[in-house]
């Protein structure tokens, strides 16, 4: 069809194909060539504000759920859905804060390192930004069942949105189906999907297996898939960038630093800036740093070691295919303490390559030791995050050491998920010593906990308690 006549349509990201599809079609790949899809707007036919600060008018009408939502108050920039089909649970009420300990840790001046805390979302991660968009499109297309594969946060978010429809008439309700790998999902996340009533399939396998199977099952049964191969989900995640601009009084920071897993965020962020620049709502685009965990570093290897570039859409597909073939031949499995990003086959790889071109980006990897140290430092700032989120600050530290990011530049790190998602790892890091620490975390190469805040173990005895309190370093069962 010629969807281009519409005000919003889907378009293949491969410029040699560029096939278009209608906005109500449910697709996770181009029907002509199989590449990923974008949501594209004919901006001439959208009522986009003349300047970004015009969005502030909506602050005064926060009782309107579409103005309260930190996603939909920017609806003019993701206007693919009628208002009455939007499903919001109050997502996107998140904060950008300049952080003291994080700045000191990475070696940048105070007031230049900002943490964008997406753990504040209703289900505790940035996924809610995308899920509200995915569910709204699902409603628009008449979907009844919604599915995802997940390392835990997508499933928690999906389950929360589906639960919000439970009180609705039967024919409008959305049923949640979740595929997770076995053993690797953080308990906080699994508990959410179970608690919110999602049908939860624990597959004997890893995330990449769950991803493959959920695609097959959704296709076979006509179920709406909300993984980030869904282009509408990424539209919601663009708004994380709008909120960073908003918090900086609509100024553009110099860098956005984000952990890379399935590479949905990085893809969405670049699209956000690329569109704002084209609309002349911002004067320039920040640079992007995508941080892999060393145990799940497909992007790092493909980008830095094999040198694959987006190259205007003509990226070296053969090298990528060979990389995956070799990974399969070697039975290489992702392995990192940051279980949220324990992903070897990032579904948005092509879009992320494009994002790196659009934002003059860099890719790097960090060890699990660096991730847990950075996580403890972020915690000292009073912002709790799960391990994957801390890859951003760990990556920033490396980039400052390499002088890729220099003093005076303003950096926003995305803190993608809440601390309570993976409390076990946090408590292990802070409370274990020596052999016990290595027993618990050594399998990730974590051998020390320099930034630990050890609990003080004391006998139930006032004299003992006073002795410990007067000696700040003291306290142990053996003391
Ligand atoms: N941080 C957290 C806390 C995540 O849960 C994820 C992805 C990422 C970072 C990576 O983001 O995929 O956009 O590069 N979690 C997915 C899930 C895979 O199933 O919850 P990405």
Coordinates of C-alpha atoms and ligand atoms in Angstrom, one line a residue:
X1 CA 0.0 0.0 0.0
X2 CA 1.1 3.6 -0.3
X3 CA 1.1 4.4 3.4
X4 CA 3.0 7.6 2.7
X5 CA -0.2 9.4 1.9
X6 CA -1.0 9.1 5.7
X7 CA 0.1 11.5 8.4
X8 CA 1.7 8.6 10.3
X9 CA 3.0 5.3 8.8
X10 CA 5.7 2.6 9.3
X11 CA 8.7 2.5 7.1
X12 CA 11.5 0.0 6.6
X13 CA 14.9 1.4 7.9
X14 CA 16.7 -0.1 5.0
X15 CA 17.0 2.8 2.5
X16 CA 17.3 0.4 -0.4
X17 CA 13.9 -1.0 0.5
X18 CA 12.0 1.8 2.3
X19 CA 8.7 0.0 2.0
X20 CA 5.9 1.6 3.9
X21 CA 3.2 0.1 5.9
X22 CA 0.0 1.5 7.5
X23 CA 0.0 2.7 11.1
X24 CA -2.6 0.1 12.2
X25 CA -0.6 -2.8 10.8
X26 CA 0.9 -5.1 13.5
X27 CA 4.5 -5.7 12.3
X28 CA 7.8 -6.3 13.9
X29 CA 9.8 -6.3 10.7
X30 CA 9.4 -5.1 7.1
X31 CA 7.1 -7.4 5.1
X32 CA 9.2 -6.8 2.0
X33 CA 12.8 -7.4 3.3
X34 CA 12.6 -8.3 7.0
X35 CA 14.6 -5.3 8.3
X36 CA 13.3 -3.3 11.3
X37 CA 10.6 -0.6 11.0
X38 CA 10.4 3.0 12.0
X39 CA 7.2 5.0 12.9
X40 CA 7.4 8.0 10.5
X41 CA 5.3 11.2 10.8
X42 CA 4.5 13.7 8.1
X43 CA 5.3 16.7 10.3
X44 CA 3.5 19.1 7.9
X45 CA 0.3 17.4 9.1
X46 CA 1.1 17.3 12.8
X47 CA 0.5 20.2 15.1
X48 CA 4.0 20.3 16.6
X49 CA 4.8 23.2 19.0
X50 CA 7.0 26.0 17.7
X51 CA 9.4 25.7 20.6
X52 CA 9.9 22.9 23.2
X53 CA 8.9 25.1 26.1
X54 CA 5.4 25.2 24.7
X55 CA 5.0 21.8 26.2
X56 CA 5.1 23.4 29.7
X57 CA 1.5 24.6 29.2
X58 CA 0.4 21.1 30.0
X59 CA 1.8 21.3 33.6
X60 CA -1.2 23.3 34.6
X61 CA -3.7 20.6 33.5
X62 CA -2.1 17.6 35.2
X63 CA -5.4 16.2 36.1
X64 CA -5.8 15.1 32.5
X65 CA -4.0 11.7 32.5
X66 CA -2.5 12.5 29.1
X67 CA -0.9 15.6 30.5
X68 CA 0.1 13.9 33.7
X69 CA 2.0 11.2 31.9
X70 CA 5.7 12.0 31.2
X71 CA 5.2 10.3 27.9
X72 CA 1.9 11.6 26.6
X73 CA 2.4 15.2 27.5
X74 CA 4.7 15.2 24.5
X75 CA 2.1 13.5 22.3
X76 CA 2.6 15.9 19.4
X77 CA 5.9 14.2 18.9
X78 CA 4.5 10.7 19.0
X79 CA 1.1 11.2 17.6
X80 CA 0.2 7.8 16.1
X81 CA -2.8 7.0 18.3
X82 CA -6.2 8.6 19.1
X83 CA -6.4 9.9 22.6
X84 CA -9.2 7.5 23.6
X85 CA -7.0 4.5 22.8
X86 CA -4.1 5.6 25.0
X87 CA -3.4 3.4 28.0
X88 CA -1.4 5.2 30.7
X89 CA -0.6 4.2 34.3
X90 CA 1.2 7.4 35.2
X91 CA 4.5 6.5 33.6
X92 CA 7.4 8.9 33.1
X93 CA 7.3 10.9 36.4
X94 CA 11.1 10.7 36.5
X95 CA 13.9 12.9 37.6
X96 CA 17.2 14.3 36.2
X97 CA 19.5 15.1 39.1
X98 CA 23.1 16.4 39.2
X99 CA 24.9 13.9 41.4
X100 CA 27.8 14.5 43.7
X101 CA 29.3 11.0 44.3
X102 CA 28.9 10.0 40.7
X103 CA 30.7 13.1 39.4
X104 CA 33.6 12.6 41.9
X105 CA 33.8 8.9 41.0
X106 CA 34.1 9.5 37.2
X107 CA 36.4 12.5 37.6
X108 CA 34.2 15.3 36.2
X109 CA 33.3 18.6 37.9
X110 CA 30.4 18.8 40.2
X111 CA 27.2 19.8 38.5
X112 CA 28.1 18.2 35.1
X113 CA 27.1 14.6 35.8
X114 CA 23.3 14.0 35.8
X115 CA 21.5 10.8 36.5
X116 CA 18.1 10.3 34.7
X117 CA 16.4 8.1 37.2
X118 CA 13.9 5.9 35.3
X119 CA 13.6 3.6 38.3
X120 CA 10.8 5.9 39.4
X121 CA 8.4 4.5 36.9
X122 CA 5.3 2.6 38.1
X123 CA 6.9 -0.8 37.4
X124 CA 10.3 0.4 38.4
X125 CA 12.1 0.7 35.1
X126 CA 12.2 2.8 31.9
X127 CA 10.2 0.1 30.1
X128 CA 6.9 1.8 31.1
X129 CA 7.8 4.7 28.7
X130 CA 7.7 2.2 25.8
X131 CA 5.0 0.0 27.2
X132 CA 2.4 2.7 27.3
X133 CA 3.0 3.4 23.6
X134 CA 3.0 -0.4 22.7
X135 CA -0.2 -1.0 24.6
X136 CA -1.9 2.1 23.1
X137 CA -1.0 0.8 19.6
X138 CA -2.2 -2.7 20.6
X139 CA -5.6 -1.2 21.6
X140 CA -5.7 0.7 18.4
X141 CA -5.3 -2.5 16.4
X142 CA -7.9 -4.4 18.4
X143 CA -5.3 -6.8 20.1
X144 CA -6.6 -9.1 22.8
X145 CA -3.3 -10.7 24.0
X146 CA 0.0 -9.0 24.5
X147 CA 3.3 -10.9 24.8
X148 CA 7.0 -10.4 25.4
X149 CA 10.2 -12.2 26.1
X150 CA 12.1 -10.5 28.9
X151 CA 15.1 -10.5 31.2
X152 CA 12.5 -9.2 33.7
X153 CA 11.7 -5.6 33.3
X154 CA 9.8 -5.7 30.1
X155 CA 7.7 -8.5 31.6
X156 CA 7.1 -6.5 34.8
X157 CA 6.0 -3.5 32.8
X158 CA 3.8 -5.5 30.4
X159 CA 2.1 -7.3 33.4
X160 CA 1.4 -3.9 35.1
X161 CA -0.2 -2.4 32.0
X162 CA -2.3 -5.5 31.3
X163 CA -3.4 -5.5 34.9
X164 CA -4.7 -1.9 34.4
X165 CA -7.3 -3.3 31.9
X166 CA -8.6 -6.0 34.3
X167 CA -11.6 -4.0 35.4
X168 CA -12.7 -3.4 31.9
X169 CA -15.4 -5.2 30.0
X170 CA -14.2 -8.6 28.9
X171 CA -14.0 -7.8 25.2
X172 CA -11.6 -4.9 25.8
X173 CA -9.3 -6.5 28.3
X174 CA -5.7 -7.3 27.4
X175 CA -4.2 -10.5 28.5
X176 CA -0.5 -10.6 29.5
X177 CA 1.8 -13.4 28.3
X178 CA 5.4 -13.4 29.5
X179 CA 8.3 -15.6 28.4
X180 CA 11.4 -15.5 30.6
X181 CA 14.5 -17.6 30.8
X182 CA 15.1 -19.9 33.7
X183 CA 17.2 -19.0 36.7
X184 CA 18.6 -15.8 35.3
X185 CA 15.7 -13.4 36.0
X186 CA 16.1 -11.2 39.1
X187 CA 13.5 -12.2 41.7
X188 CA 12.2 -8.7 42.2
X189 CA 11.2 -8.7 38.5
X190 CA 9.7 -12.2 38.4
X191 CA 7.7 -11.3 41.5
X192 CA 6.1 -8.4 39.7
X193 CA 5.0 -10.4 36.7
X194 CA 3.5 -13.1 39.0
X195 CA 1.9 -10.6 41.4
X196 CA 0.3 -8.6 38.6
X197 CA -1.3 -11.8 37.2
X198 CA 0.6 -12.3 33.9
X199 CA 0.7 -15.8 32.5
X200 CA 4.4 -16.4 33.0
X201 CA 6.2 -19.1 31.0
X202 CA 9.6 -19.9 32.5
X203 CA 11.5 -21.4 29.6
X204 CA 14.4 -23.8 30.0
X205 CA 16.9 -21.5 28.4
X206 CA 18.3 -18.0 28.2
X207 CA 16.7 -14.7 27.1
X208 CA 17.8 -15.1 23.5
X209 CA 15.9 -18.4 23.4
X210 CA 12.8 -16.8 25.0
X211 CA 13.0 -14.0 22.4
X212 CA 13.1 -16.5 19.5
X213 CA 10.2 -18.5 20.9
X214 CA 7.9 -15.6 21.8
X215 CA 8.3 -14.4 18.2
X216 CA 7.3 -17.8 16.8
X217 CA 4.4 -18.2 19.3
X218 CA 3.1 -14.7 18.7
X219 CA 3.2 -15.2 15.0
X220 CA 1.5 -18.6 15.2
X221 CA -1.3 -17.4 17.5
X222 CA -1.7 -13.7 16.3
X223 CA -0.5 -12.3 19.6
X224 CA 0.6 -8.7 19.8
X225 CA 4.3 -8.5 20.6
X226 CA 5.7 -5.7 22.7
X227 CA 9.4 -6.3 22.6
X228 CA 11.4 -3.4 21.3
X229 CA 11.3 -4.9 17.7
X230 CA 7.9 -3.2 18.0
X231 CA 8.5 0.3 16.5
X232 CA 5.7 1.9 18.5
X233 CA 7.3 0.9 21.8
X234 CA 10.4 2.9 20.9
X235 CA 8.2 6.0 20.2
X236 CA 7.4 6.0 23.9
X237 CA 11.1 5.7 24.9
X238 CA 11.9 8.8 22.9
X239 CA 10.3 10.9 25.7
X240 CA 13.1 10.0 28.2
X241 CA 15.2 12.4 26.1
X242 CA 12.5 15.1 26.0
X243 CA 12.4 15.0 29.8
X244 CA 16.2 15.4 30.0
X245 CA 15.9 18.5 27.8
X246 CA 13.0 19.7 29.9
X247 CA 15.0 19.3 33.2
X248 CA 17.9 21.2 31.6
X249 CA 15.5 24.1 30.7
X250 CA 15.5 22.8 27.1
X251 CA 19.2 23.0 26.7
X252 CA 21.0 20.1 25.0
X253 CA 23.5 18.1 27.1
X254 CA 26.8 17.1 25.5
X255 CA 26.5 13.3 26.1
X256 CA 23.8 10.7 26.7
X257 CA 25.3 7.5 28.3
X258 CA 23.1 4.4 28.3
X259 CA 23.5 0.7 29.0
X260 CA 23.0 -1.5 25.9
X261 CA 21.0 -4.7 26.0
X262 CA 18.5 -5.2 23.2
X263 CA 19.5 -1.7 22.1
X264 CA 16.0 -0.3 22.1
X265 CA 16.8 2.8 24.2
X266 CA 19.8 3.9 22.2
X267 CA 17.7 3.5 19.0
X268 CA 14.8 5.5 20.4
X269 CA 17.0 8.2 21.8
X270 CA 18.7 8.9 18.5
X271 CA 15.4 9.0 16.7
X272 CA 14.1 11.5 19.3
X273 CA 17.1 13.9 18.7
X274 CA 17.1 13.4 14.9
X275 CA 13.4 14.4 14.7
X276 CA 13.8 17.4 17.1
X277 CA 16.8 18.6 15.0
X278 CA 14.8 18.2 11.7
X279 CA 12.0 20.1 13.3
X280 CA 14.5 22.8 14.3
X281 CA 13.4 22.5 18.0
X282 CA 17.0 21.9 19.1
X283 CA 20.1 23.5 17.7
X284 CA 22.3 20.4 17.9
X285 CA 22.3 16.7 18.8
X286 CA 24.3 15.3 21.8
X287 CA 26.7 12.5 21.5
X288 CA 25.8 8.9 22.5
X289 CA 27.7 6.3 24.4
X290 CA 26.3 2.8 24.5
X291 CA 27.8 0.6 27.3
X292 CA 27.8 -3.2 27.0
X293 CA 28.6 -5.6 29.9
X294 CA 31.8 -7.4 28.9
X295 CA 30.0 -10.7 29.2
X296 CA 27.3 -9.7 26.7
X297 CA 29.2 -7.5 24.3
X298 CA 27.9 -8.2 20.8
X299 CA 27.6 -4.5 20.0
X300 CA 31.1 -3.8 21.2
X301 CA 32.6 -6.6 19.1
X302 CA 30.6 -5.8 16.0
X303 CA 31.2 -2.0 16.2
X304 CA 34.7 -1.8 17.7
X305 CA 36.4 -5.0 16.7
X306 CA 34.7 -5.8 13.3
X307 CA 34.2 -2.1 12.5
X308 CA 30.7 -2.5 11.2
X309 CA 29.0 0.9 10.6
X310 CA 25.4 1.9 9.6
X311 CA 26.9 3.4 6.5
X312 CA 23.7 5.1 5.4
X313 CA 21.8 1.9 5.8
X314 CA 24.2 -0.3 3.8
X315 CA 25.8 -1.9 6.8
X316 CA 27.8 -5.1 6.4
X317 CA 25.1 -7.6 6.9
X318 CA 27.3 -10.5 6.0
X319 CA 29.9 -9.7 8.8
X320 CA 27.0 -9.6 11.3
X321 CA 25.6 -12.9 10.1
X322 CA 29.1 -14.5 10.3
X323 CA 29.5 -13.1 13.8
X324 CA 26.3 -14.8 14.9
X325 CA 27.1 -18.0 13.1
X326 CA 30.4 -18.2 14.9
X327 CA 28.7 -17.4 18.2
X328 CA 26.3 -20.3 17.7
X329 CA 29.1 -22.7 16.6
X330 CA 31.0 -21.9 19.8
X331 CA 27.8 -22.1 21.8
X332 CA 28.8 -18.8 23.3
X333 CA 26.3 -17.7 26.0
X334 CA 25.9 -14.2 27.5
X335 CA 27.1 -14.1 31.2
X336 CA 27.0 -11.0 33.3
X337 CA 25.8 -10.0 36.8
X338 CA 23.8 -7.3 35.0
X339 CA 21.1 -9.9 34.1
X340 CA 18.9 -7.2 32.5
X341 CA 21.4 -6.9 29.7
X342 CA 22.5 -10.5 29.5
X343 CA 21.7 -10.6 25.8
X344 CA 23.9 -11.9 22.9
X345 CA 21.5 -11.1 20.0
X346 CA 20.3 -7.5 20.4
X347 CA 17.2 -7.3 18.2
X348 CA 17.7 -3.6 17.5
X349 CA 21.3 -3.9 16.3
X350 CA 20.7 -2.2 12.9
X351 CA 18.8 0.7 14.5
X352 CA 21.5 1.1 17.1
X353 CA 24.2 1.3 14.3
X354 CA 22.1 4.1 12.8
X355 CA 21.8 5.8 16.2
X356 CA 25.6 5.8 16.5
X357 CA 25.9 7.4 13.2
X358 CA 23.2 10.0 13.9
X359 CA 24.7 10.9 17.3
X360 CA 28.4 10.5 16.5
X361 CA 28.4 7.8 19.1
X362 CA 30.8 5.5 20.8
X363 CA 30.5 1.9 22.1
X364 CA 32.4 0.4 25.0
X365 CA 32.3 -2.5 27.4
X366 CA 32.7 -2.6 31.2
X367 CA 33.4 -5.5 33.5
X368 CA 31.0 -6.7 36.2
X369 CA 33.4 -5.5 38.8
X370 CA 33.2 -2.0 37.4
X371 CA 29.4 -2.3 37.2
X372 CA 29.0 -3.3 40.8
X373 CA 31.4 -0.6 42.1
X374 CA 29.6 2.1 40.1
X375 CA 26.3 0.8 41.3
X376 CA 27.5 1.3 44.9
X377 CA 28.6 4.8 44.1
X378 CA 25.2 5.6 42.6
X379 CA 23.7 4.2 45.7
X380 CA 25.7 6.7 47.8
X381 CA 23.9 9.4 46.0
X382 CA 20.6 8.1 47.3
X383 CA 19.6 6.7 43.9
X384 CA 19.2 2.9 44.0
X385 CA 19.7 1.0 40.7
X386 CA 20.0 -2.5 39.5
X387 CA 23.4 -3.6 38.1
X388 CA 22.6 -3.1 34.4
X389 CA 21.8 0.6 35.0
X390 CA 25.2 1.2 36.6
X391 CA 26.9 0.2 33.4
X392 CA 26.2 3.8 32.3
X393 CA 28.3 5.4 35.1
X394 CA 30.9 2.6 34.9
X395 CA 31.1 3.4 31.1
X396 CA 31.3 7.1 31.8
X397 CA 34.3 6.6 34.1
X398 CA 36.1 4.7 31.3
X399 CA 35.3 7.4 28.8
X400 CA 36.7 10.1 31.1
X401 CA 39.8 8.1 31.7
X402 CA 40.3 7.8 27.9
X403 CA 39.6 11.5 27.5
X404 CA 36.7 10.8 25.2
X405 CA 34.5 12.8 27.5
X406 CA 36.3 15.8 29.0
X407 CA 35.8 18.3 31.8
X408 CA 33.2 20.9 31.1
X409 CA 31.0 18.6 29.1
X410 CA 27.5 17.9 30.5
X411 CA 26.6 14.2 30.7
X412 CA 23.3 12.5 31.3
X413 CA 23.5 8.9 32.4
X414 CA 20.3 6.8 32.1
X415 CA 19.6 4.9 35.3
X416 CA 17.3 2.4 33.7
X417 CA 15.9 0.3 36.6
X418 CA 15.2 0.4 40.3
X419 CA 17.4 -0.9 43.0
X420 CA 14.9 -3.3 44.6
X421 CA 14.7 -5.3 41.4
X422 CA 17.9 -7.1 42.3
X423 CA 18.3 -6.7 46.0
X424 CA 20.2 -9.9 46.4
X425 CA 23.2 -8.7 44.4
X426 CA 23.2 -5.4 46.3
X427 CA 23.2 -7.1 49.7
X428 CA 25.9 -9.6 48.6
X429 CA 28.1 -6.8 47.5
X430 CA 27.7 -4.8 50.7
X431 CA 27.8 -7.6 53.3
X432 CA 30.2 -10.3 52.1
X433 CA 33.9 -10.5 52.8
X434 CA 36.8 -12.4 51.2
X435 CA 36.0 -16.0 50.3
X436 CA 32.3 -15.5 50.8
X437 CA 32.3 -12.6 48.3
X438 CA 34.2 -14.6 45.8
X439 CA 31.9 -17.6 46.3
X440 CA 28.9 -15.5 45.6
X441 CA 30.1 -13.1 42.9
X442 CA 33.4 -14.6 41.7
X443 CA 31.7 -16.3 38.8
X444 CA 31.2 -12.8 37.4
X445 CA 34.9 -11.9 38.0
X446 CA 33.9 -9.7 41.0
X447 CA 36.5 -10.2 43.7
X448 CA 36.4 -7.0 45.8
X449 CA 33.9 -4.6 47.1
X450 CA 35.8 -1.4 47.7
X451 CA 32.6 0.7 47.9
X452 CA 30.7 -1.6 50.3
X453 CA 28.8 -0.3 53.2
X454 CA 29.1 -3.3 55.5
X455 CA 26.3 -3.9 58.0
X456 CA 27.5 -3.7 61.6
X457 CA 26.7 -6.9 63.4
X458 CA 26.2 -6.5 67.1
X459 CA 25.2 -8.5 70.1
X460 CA 21.8 -7.6 71.7
X461 CA 23.6 -5.8 74.5
X462 CA 23.6 -2.0 75.2
X463 CA 27.2 -1.9 76.3
X464 CA 28.3 -3.6 73.0
X465 CA 26.1 -1.3 70.9
X466 CA 27.6 1.8 72.5
X467 CA 31.0 0.5 72.0
X468 CA 30.3 -0.1 68.3
X469 CA 28.6 3.3 67.9
X470 CA 31.6 5.1 69.4
X471 CA 33.9 3.2 67.0
X472 CA 32.6 4.0 63.5
X473 CA 34.6 1.1 61.9
X474 CA 33.6 -1.5 64.4
X475 CA 31.0 -4.2 64.7
X476 CA 31.0 -7.9 64.0
X477 CA 29.6 -11.0 65.6
X478 CA 33.1 -12.0 66.6
X479 CA 34.0 -8.6 68.2
Ligands
LIG1 N1 18.6 -1.6 31.7 C1 17.6 -2.3 32.2 C2 17.3 -2.2 33.7 C3 16.9 -3.2 31.4 O1 15.9 -3.9 31.9 C4 17.3 -3.3 30.0 C5 16.6 -4.2 29.1 C6 18.3 -2.5 29.6 C7 19.0 -1.7 30.4 C8 18.8 -2.5 28.2 O2 18.0 -1.7 27.4 O3 17.3 -3.3 25.6 O4 17.0 -0.8 25.4 O5 19.3 -1.8 25.3 N2 15.8 -5.1 29.5 C9 15.0 -5.9 28.6 C10 14.0 -6.7 29.4 C11 15.7 -6.7 27.7 O6 13.5 -7.7 29.0 O7 13.5 -6.2 30.5 P1 17.9 -1.9 25.8

